[in-house]
PDB file of C-alpha atoms and ligand atoms in Angstrom:
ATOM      1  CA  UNK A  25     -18.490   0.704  -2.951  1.00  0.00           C
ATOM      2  CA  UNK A  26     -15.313  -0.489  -4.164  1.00  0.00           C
ATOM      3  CA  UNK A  27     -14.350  -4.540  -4.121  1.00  0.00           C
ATOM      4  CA  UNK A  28     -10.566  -4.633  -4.718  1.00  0.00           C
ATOM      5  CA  UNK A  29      -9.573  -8.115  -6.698  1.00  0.00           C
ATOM      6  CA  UNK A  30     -13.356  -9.663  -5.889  1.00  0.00           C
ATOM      7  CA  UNK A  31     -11.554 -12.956  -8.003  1.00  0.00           C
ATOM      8  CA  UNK A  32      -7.847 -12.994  -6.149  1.00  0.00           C
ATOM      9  CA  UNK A  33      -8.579 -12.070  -2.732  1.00  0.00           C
ATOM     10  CA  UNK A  34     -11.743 -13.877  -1.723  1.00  0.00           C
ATOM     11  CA  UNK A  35     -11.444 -16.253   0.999  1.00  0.00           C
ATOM     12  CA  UNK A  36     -13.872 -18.253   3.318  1.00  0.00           C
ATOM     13  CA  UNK A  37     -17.048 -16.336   2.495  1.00  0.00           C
ATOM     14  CA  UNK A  38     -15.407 -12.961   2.616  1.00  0.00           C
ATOM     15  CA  UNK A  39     -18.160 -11.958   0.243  1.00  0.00           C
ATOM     16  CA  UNK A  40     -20.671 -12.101   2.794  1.00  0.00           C
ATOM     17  CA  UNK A  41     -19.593  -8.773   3.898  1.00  0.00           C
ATOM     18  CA  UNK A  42     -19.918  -7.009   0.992  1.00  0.00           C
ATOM     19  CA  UNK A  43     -23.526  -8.950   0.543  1.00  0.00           C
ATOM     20  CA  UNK A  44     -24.286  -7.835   4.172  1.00  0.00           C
ATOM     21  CA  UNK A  45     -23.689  -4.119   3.107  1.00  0.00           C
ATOM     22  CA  UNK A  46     -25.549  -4.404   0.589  1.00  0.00           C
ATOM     23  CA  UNK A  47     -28.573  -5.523   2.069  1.00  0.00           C
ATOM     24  CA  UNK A  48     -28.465  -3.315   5.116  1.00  0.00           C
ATOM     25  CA  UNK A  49     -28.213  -0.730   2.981  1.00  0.00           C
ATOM     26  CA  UNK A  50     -31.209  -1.726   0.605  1.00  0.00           C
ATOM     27  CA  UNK A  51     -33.480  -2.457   3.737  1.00  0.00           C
ATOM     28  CA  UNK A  52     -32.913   1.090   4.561  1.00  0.00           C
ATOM     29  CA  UNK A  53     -34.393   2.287   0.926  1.00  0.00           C
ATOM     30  CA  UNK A  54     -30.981   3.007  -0.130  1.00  0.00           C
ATOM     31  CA  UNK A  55     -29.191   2.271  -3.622  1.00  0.00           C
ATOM     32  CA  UNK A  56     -25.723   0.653  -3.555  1.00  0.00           C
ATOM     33  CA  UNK A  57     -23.292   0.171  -6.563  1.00  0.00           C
ATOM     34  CA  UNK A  58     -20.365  -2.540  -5.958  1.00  0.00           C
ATOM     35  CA  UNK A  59     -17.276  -2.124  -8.311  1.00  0.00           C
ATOM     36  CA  UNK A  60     -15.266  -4.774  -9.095  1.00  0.00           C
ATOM     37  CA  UNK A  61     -11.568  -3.391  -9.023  1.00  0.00           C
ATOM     38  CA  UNK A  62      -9.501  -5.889 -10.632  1.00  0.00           C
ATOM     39  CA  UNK A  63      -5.531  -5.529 -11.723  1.00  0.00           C
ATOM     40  CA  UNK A  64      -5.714  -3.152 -14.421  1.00  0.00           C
ATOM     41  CA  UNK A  65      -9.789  -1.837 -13.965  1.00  0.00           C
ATOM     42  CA  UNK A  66      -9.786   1.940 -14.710  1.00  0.00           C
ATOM     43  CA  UNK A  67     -11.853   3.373 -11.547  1.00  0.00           C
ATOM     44  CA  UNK A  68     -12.936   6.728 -10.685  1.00  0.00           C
ATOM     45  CA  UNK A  69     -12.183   7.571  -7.348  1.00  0.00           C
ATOM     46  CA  UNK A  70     -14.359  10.210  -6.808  1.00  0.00           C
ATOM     47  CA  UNK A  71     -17.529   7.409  -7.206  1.00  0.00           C
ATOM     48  CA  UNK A  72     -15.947   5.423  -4.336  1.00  0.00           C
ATOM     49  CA  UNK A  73     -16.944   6.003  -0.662  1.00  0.00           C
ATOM     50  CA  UNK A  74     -16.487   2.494   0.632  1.00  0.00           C
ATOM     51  CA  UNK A  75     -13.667  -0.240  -0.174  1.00  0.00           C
ATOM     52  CA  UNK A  76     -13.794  -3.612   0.904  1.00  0.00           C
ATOM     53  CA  UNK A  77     -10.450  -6.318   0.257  1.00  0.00           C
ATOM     54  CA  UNK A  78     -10.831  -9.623   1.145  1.00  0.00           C
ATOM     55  CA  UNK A  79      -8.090 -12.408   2.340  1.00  0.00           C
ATOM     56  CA  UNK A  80      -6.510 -14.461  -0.294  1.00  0.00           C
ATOM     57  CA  UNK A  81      -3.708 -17.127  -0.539  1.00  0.00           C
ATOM     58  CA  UNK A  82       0.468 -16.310  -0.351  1.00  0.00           C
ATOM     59  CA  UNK A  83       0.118 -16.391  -4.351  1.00  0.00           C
ATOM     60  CA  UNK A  84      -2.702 -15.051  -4.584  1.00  0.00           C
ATOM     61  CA  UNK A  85      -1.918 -11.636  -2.602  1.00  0.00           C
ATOM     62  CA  UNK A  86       1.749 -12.159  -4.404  1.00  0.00           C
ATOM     63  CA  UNK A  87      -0.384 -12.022  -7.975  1.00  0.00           C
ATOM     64  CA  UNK A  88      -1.809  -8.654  -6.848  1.00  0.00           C
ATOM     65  CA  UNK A  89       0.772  -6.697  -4.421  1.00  0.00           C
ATOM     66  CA  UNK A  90       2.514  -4.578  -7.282  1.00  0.00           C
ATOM     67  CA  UNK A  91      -1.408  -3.365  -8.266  1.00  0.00           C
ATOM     68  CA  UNK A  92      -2.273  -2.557  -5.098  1.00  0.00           C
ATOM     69  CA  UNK A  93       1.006  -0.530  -4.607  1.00  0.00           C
ATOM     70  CA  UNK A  94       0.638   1.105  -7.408  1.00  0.00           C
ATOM     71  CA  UNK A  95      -2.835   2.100  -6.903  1.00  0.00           C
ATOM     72  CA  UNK A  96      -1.671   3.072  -3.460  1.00  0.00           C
ATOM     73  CA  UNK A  97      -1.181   6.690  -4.753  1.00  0.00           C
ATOM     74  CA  UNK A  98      -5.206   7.276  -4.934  1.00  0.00           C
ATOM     75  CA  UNK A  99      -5.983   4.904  -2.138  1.00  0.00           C
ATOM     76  CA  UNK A 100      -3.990   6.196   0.822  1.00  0.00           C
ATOM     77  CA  UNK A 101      -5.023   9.982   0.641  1.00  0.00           C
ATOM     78  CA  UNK A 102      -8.170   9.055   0.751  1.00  0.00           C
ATOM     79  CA  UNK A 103      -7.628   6.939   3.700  1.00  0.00           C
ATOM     80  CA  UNK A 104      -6.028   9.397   5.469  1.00  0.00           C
ATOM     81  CA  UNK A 105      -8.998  11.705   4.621  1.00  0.00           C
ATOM     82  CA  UNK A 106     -11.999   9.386   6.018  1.00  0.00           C
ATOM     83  CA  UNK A 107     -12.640   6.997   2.990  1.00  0.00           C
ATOM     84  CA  UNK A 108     -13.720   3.471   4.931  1.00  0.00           C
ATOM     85  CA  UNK A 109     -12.449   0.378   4.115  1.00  0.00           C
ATOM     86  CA  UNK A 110     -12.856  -2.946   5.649  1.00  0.00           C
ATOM     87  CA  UNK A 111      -9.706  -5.746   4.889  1.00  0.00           C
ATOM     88  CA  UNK A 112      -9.276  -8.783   6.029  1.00  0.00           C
ATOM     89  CA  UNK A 113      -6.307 -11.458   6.257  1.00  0.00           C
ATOM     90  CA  UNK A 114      -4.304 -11.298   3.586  1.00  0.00           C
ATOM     91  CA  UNK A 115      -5.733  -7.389   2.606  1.00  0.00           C
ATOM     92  CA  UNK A 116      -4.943  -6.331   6.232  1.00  0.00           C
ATOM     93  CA  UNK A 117      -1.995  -7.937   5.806  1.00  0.00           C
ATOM     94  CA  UNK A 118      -0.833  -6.234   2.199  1.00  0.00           C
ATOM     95  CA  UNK A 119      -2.384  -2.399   4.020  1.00  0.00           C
ATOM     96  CA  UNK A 120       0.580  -2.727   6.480  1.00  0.00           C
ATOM     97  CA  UNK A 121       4.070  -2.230   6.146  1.00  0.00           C
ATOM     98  CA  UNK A 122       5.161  -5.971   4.956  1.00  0.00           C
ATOM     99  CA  UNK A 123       4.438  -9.429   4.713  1.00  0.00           C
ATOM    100  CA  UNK A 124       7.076 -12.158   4.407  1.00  0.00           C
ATOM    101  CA  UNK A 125       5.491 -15.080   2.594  1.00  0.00           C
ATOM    102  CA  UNK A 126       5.622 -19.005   3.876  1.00  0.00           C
ATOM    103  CA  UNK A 127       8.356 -19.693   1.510  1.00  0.00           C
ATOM    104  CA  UNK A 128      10.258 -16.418   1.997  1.00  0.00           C
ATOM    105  CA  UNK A 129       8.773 -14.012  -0.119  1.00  0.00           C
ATOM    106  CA  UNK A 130       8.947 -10.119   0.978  1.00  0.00           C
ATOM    107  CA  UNK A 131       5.958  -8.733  -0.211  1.00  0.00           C
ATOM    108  CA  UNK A 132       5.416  -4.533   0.757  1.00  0.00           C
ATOM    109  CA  UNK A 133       2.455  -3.302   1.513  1.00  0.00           C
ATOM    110  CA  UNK A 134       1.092   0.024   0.953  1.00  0.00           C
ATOM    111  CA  UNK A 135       2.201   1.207   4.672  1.00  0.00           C
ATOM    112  CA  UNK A 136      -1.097   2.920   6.011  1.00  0.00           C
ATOM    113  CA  UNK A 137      -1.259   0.451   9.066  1.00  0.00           C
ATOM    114  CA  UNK A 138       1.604   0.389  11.536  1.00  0.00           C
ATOM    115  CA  UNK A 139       1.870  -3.283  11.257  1.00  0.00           C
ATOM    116  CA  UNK A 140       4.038  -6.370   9.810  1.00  0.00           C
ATOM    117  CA  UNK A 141       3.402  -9.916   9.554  1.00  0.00           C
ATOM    118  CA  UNK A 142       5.769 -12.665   9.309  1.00  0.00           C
ATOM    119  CA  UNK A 143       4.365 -16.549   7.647  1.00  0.00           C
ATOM    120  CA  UNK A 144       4.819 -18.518  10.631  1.00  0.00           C
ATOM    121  CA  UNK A 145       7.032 -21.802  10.372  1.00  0.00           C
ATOM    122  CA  UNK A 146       4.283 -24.206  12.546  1.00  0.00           C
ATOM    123  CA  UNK A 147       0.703 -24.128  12.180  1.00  0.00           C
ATOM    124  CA  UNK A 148      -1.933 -22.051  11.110  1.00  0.00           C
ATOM    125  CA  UNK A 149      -4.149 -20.330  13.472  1.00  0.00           C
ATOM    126  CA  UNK A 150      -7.646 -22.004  12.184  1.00  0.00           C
ATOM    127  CA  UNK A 151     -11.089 -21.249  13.748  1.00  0.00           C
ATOM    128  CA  UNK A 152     -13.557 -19.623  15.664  1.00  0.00           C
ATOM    129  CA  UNK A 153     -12.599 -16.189  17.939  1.00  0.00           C
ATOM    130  CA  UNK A 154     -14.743 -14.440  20.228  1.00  0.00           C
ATOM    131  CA  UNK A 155     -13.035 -10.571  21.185  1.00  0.00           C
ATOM    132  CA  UNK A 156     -14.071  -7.369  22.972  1.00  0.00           C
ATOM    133  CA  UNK A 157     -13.674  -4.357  20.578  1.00  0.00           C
ATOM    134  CA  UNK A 158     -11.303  -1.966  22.136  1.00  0.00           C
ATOM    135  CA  UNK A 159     -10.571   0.746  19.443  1.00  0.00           C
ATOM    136  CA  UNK A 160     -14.171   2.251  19.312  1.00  0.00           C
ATOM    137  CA  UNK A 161     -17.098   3.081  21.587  1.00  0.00           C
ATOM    138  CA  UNK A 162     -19.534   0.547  20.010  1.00  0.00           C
ATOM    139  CA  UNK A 163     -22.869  -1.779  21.797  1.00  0.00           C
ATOM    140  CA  UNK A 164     -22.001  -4.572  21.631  1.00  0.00           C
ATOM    141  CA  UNK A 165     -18.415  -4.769  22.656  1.00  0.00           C
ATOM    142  CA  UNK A 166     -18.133  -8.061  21.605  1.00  0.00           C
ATOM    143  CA  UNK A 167     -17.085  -9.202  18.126  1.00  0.00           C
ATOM    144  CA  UNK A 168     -17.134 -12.818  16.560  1.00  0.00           C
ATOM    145  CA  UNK A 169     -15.774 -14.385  14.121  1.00  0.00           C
ATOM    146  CA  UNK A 170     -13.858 -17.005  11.891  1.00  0.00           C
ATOM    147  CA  UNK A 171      -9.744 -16.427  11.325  1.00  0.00           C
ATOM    148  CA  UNK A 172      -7.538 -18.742   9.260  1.00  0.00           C
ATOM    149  CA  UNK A 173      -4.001 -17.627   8.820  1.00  0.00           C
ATOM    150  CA  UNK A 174      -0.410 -18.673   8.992  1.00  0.00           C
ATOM    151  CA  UNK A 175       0.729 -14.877   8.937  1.00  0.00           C
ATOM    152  CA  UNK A 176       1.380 -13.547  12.553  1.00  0.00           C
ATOM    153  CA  UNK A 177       1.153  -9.957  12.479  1.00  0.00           C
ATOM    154  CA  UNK A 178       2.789  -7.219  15.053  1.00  0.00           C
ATOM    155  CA  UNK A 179       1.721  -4.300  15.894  1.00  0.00           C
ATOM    156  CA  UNK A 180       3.500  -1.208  15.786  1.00  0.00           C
ATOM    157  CA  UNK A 181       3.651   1.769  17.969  1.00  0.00           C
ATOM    158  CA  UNK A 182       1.097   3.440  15.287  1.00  0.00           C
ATOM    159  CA  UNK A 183      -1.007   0.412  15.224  1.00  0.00           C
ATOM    160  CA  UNK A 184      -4.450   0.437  17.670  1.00  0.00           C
ATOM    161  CA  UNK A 185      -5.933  -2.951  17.925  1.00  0.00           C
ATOM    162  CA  UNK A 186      -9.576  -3.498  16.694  1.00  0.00           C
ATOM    163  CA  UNK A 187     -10.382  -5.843  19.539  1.00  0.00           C
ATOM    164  CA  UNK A 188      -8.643  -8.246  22.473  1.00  0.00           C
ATOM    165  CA  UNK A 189      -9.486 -12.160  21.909  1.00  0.00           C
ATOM    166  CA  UNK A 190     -10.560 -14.182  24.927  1.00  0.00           C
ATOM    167  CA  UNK A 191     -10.886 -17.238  22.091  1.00  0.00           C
ATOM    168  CA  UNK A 192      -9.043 -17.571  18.924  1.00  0.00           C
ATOM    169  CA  UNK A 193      -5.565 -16.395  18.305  1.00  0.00           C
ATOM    170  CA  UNK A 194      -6.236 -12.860  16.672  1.00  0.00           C
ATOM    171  CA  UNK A 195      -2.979 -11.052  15.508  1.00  0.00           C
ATOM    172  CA  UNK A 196      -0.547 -13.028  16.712  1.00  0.00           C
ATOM    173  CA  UNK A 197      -1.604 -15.978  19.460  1.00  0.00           C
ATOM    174  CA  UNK A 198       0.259 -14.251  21.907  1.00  0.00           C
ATOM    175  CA  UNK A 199      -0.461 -10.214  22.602  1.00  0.00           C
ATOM    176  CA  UNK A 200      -4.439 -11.263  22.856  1.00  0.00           C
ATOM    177  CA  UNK A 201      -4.701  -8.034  19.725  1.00  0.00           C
ATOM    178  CA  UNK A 202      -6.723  -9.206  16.846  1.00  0.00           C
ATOM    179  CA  UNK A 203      -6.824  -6.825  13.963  1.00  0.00           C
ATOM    180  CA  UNK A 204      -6.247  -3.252  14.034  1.00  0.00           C
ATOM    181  CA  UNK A 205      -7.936   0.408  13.381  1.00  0.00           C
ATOM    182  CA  UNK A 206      -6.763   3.752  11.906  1.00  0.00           C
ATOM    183  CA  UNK A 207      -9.023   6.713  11.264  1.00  0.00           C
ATOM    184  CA  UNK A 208     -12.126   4.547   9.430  1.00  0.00           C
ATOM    185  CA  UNK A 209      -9.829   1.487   8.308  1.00  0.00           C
ATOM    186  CA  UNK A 210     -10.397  -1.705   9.721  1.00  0.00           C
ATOM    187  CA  UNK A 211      -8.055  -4.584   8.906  1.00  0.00           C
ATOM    188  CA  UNK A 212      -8.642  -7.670  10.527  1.00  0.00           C
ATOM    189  CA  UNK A 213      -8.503 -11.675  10.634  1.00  0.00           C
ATOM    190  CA  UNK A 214     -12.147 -12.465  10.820  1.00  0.00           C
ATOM    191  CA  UNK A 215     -13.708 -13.758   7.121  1.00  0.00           C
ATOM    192  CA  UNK A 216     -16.920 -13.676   5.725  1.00  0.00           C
ATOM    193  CA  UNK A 217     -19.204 -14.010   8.649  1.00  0.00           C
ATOM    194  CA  UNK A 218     -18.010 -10.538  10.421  1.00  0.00           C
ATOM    195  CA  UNK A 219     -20.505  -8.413   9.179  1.00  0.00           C
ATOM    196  CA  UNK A 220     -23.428 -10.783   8.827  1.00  0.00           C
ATOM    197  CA  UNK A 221     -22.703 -11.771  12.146  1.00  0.00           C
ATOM    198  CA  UNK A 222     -21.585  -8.478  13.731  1.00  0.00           C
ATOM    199  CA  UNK A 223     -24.466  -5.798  12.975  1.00  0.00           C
ATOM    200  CA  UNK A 224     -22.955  -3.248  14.983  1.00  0.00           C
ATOM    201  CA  UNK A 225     -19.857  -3.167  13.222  1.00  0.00           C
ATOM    202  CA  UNK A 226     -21.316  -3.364   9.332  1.00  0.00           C
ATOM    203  CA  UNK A 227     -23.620  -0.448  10.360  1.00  0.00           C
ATOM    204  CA  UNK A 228     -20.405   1.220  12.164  1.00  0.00           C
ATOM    205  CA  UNK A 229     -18.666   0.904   8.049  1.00  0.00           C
ATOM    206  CA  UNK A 230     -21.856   2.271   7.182  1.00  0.00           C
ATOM    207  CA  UNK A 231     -22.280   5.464   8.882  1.00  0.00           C
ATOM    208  CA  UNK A 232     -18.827   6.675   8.242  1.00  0.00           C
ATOM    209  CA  UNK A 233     -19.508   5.699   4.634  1.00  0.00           C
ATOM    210  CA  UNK A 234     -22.520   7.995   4.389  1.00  0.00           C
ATOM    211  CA  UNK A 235     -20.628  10.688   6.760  1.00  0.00           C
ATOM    212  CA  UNK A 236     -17.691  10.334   4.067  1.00  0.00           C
ATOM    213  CA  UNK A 237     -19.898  10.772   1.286  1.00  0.00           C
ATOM    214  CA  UNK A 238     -22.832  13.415   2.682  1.00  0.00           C
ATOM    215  CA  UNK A 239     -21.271  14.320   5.798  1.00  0.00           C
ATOM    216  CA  UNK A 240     -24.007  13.861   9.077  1.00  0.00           C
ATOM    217  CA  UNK A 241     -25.365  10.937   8.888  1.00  0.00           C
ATOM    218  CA  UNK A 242     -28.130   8.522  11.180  1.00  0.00           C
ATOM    219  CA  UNK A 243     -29.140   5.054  10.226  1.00  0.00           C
ATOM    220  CA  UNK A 244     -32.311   4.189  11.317  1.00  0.00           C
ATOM    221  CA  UNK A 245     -32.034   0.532  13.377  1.00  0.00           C
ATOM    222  CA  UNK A 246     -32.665  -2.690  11.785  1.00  0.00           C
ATOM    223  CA  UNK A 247     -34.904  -5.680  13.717  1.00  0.00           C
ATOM    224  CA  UNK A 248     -31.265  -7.736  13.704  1.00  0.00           C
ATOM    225  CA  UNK A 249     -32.809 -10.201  15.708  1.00  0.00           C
ATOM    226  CA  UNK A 250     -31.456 -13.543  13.883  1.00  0.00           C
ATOM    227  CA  UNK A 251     -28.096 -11.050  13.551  1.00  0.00           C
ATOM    228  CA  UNK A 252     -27.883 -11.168  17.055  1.00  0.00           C
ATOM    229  CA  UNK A 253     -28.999 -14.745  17.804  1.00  0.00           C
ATOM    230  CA  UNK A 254     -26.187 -15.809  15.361  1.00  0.00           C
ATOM    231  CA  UNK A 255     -23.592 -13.877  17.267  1.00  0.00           C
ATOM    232  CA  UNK A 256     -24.713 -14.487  20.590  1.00  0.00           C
ATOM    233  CA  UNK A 257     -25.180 -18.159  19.865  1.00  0.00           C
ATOM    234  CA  UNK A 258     -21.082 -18.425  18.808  1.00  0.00           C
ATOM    235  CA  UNK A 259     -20.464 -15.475  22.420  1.00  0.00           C
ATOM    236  CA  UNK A 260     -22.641 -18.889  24.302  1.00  0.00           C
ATOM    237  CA  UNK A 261     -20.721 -21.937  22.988  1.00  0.00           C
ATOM    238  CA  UNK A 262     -16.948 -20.024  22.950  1.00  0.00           C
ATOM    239  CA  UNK A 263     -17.357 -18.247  26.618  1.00  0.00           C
ATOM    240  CA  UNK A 264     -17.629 -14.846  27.915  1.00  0.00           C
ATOM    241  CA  UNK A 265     -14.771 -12.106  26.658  1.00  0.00           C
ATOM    242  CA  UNK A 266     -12.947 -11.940  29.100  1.00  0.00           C
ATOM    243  CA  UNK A 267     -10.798  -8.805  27.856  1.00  0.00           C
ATOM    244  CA  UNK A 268      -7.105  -9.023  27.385  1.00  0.00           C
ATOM    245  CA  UNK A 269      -5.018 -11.467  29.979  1.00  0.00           C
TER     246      UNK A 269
HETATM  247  N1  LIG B 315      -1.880 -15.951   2.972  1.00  0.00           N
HETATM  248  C1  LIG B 315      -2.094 -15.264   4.202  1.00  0.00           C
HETATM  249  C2  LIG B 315      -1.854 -16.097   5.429  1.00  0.00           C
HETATM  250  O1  LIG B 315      -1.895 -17.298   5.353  1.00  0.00           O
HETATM  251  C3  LIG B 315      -3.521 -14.722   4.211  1.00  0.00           C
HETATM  252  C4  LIG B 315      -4.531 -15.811   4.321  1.00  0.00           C
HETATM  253  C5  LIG B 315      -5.935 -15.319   4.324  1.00  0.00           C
HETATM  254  O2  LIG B 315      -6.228 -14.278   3.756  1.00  0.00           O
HETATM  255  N2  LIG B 315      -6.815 -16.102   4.911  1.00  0.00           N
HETATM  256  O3  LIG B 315      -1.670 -15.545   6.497  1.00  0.00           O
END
């Protein structure tokens, strides 16, 4: 698995993800290598079958953008071939076609998702969200989840939302859309506690990670009891999805 800028882009837990993997991978007897792709780090592609990106600050993504451009020449094949990834915030953000910074900074993204986000002039959209998943076939439908962002991002007619938010603000606090989905990419505003608290979803990254790397591939179930106590316990307190409105 590859974690792009683990020290720039790692925002409100986002590690728990890649810790989440990890372990669900490991209780299933299986080995897991992490590597750390920093600005500069020489990687070979051909060992990487997963990529994970967390959310990071305006300077923070403005430190890294030209890196991840550049390295946008091995990434986006692959993309467009089956490789997984999982980014959130401000790496869903830099995987689309632009963000424009609080203080006015145009900052390109790589262009695989058919999406741009804009800093927004009044407040940032801070807390918990509760969504059904629209752009697979997945039990459960629901997702939940922690965003905190001042970017607002649009979808475009090539964009297919992840989910529709019944609490939180999602993509942009208006459409309902929170995050959005191409071939086995998932960008998205919710942080550190998606996959820890969303077991159907880490062990969705999963199986097209071992399809990607050794084609069929089954997963044997996990007892994901406290899993699902955790995400039906935030499902309880922030109401039932309602679907889109
Ligand atoms: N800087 C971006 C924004 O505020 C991304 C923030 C984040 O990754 N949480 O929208």
């Amino acid at each position: 698995m590859g974690h792009l800028y683990p020290a720039e882009m790692s925002l409100y837990g986002d590690r728990g993800n890649v810790l989440a993997l990890i372990r669900r991978l490991q209780w299933r007897g299986m080995a897991v290598e992490v590597v750390p792709i920093e600005r500069d780090t020489l990687v070979d592609w051909q060992t990487i079958d997963l990529l994970f990106m967390g959310g990071g600050e305006d300077s923070h993504q403005v430190r890294i953008a030209d890196d991840f451009r550049r390295r946008a020449e091995a990434i986006v094949p692959r993309l467009r071939r089956g490789l997984p990834m999982l980014a959130i915030c401000g790496a869903y953000q830099l995987l689309g076609q632009e963000y424009v910074t609080a203080d006015g900074r145009r900052l390109s993204g790589v262009g695989f998702l058919d999406v741009h986000t804009e800093a927004a002039s009044d407040r940032r959209q801070i807390g918990n969200v509760v969504a059904e998943i629209e752009a697979m076939d997945i039990t459960p439908k629901t997702l939940v989840g922690f965003e905190n962002h001042g970017g607002r991002t649009f979808l475009g007619p090539g964009a297919i939302p992840l989910a529709s938010v019944s609490k939180g603000s999602g993509n942009n606090g208006t459409d309902c859309t929170e995050g959005a989905v191409r071939n086995h990419v998932i960008g998205t505003y919710l942080h550190g506690s998606l996959l820890p608290k969303n077991p159907h979803l880490a062990d969705r990254l999963l199986e097209w990670t071992l399809a990607y790397k050794a084609g069929e591939c089954r997963l044997e179930p996990l007892a994901d009891d406290w899993e699902y106590r955790a995400h039906q316990d935030v499902v309880a307190r922030y109401g039932r999805v309602r679907g889109r409105q």
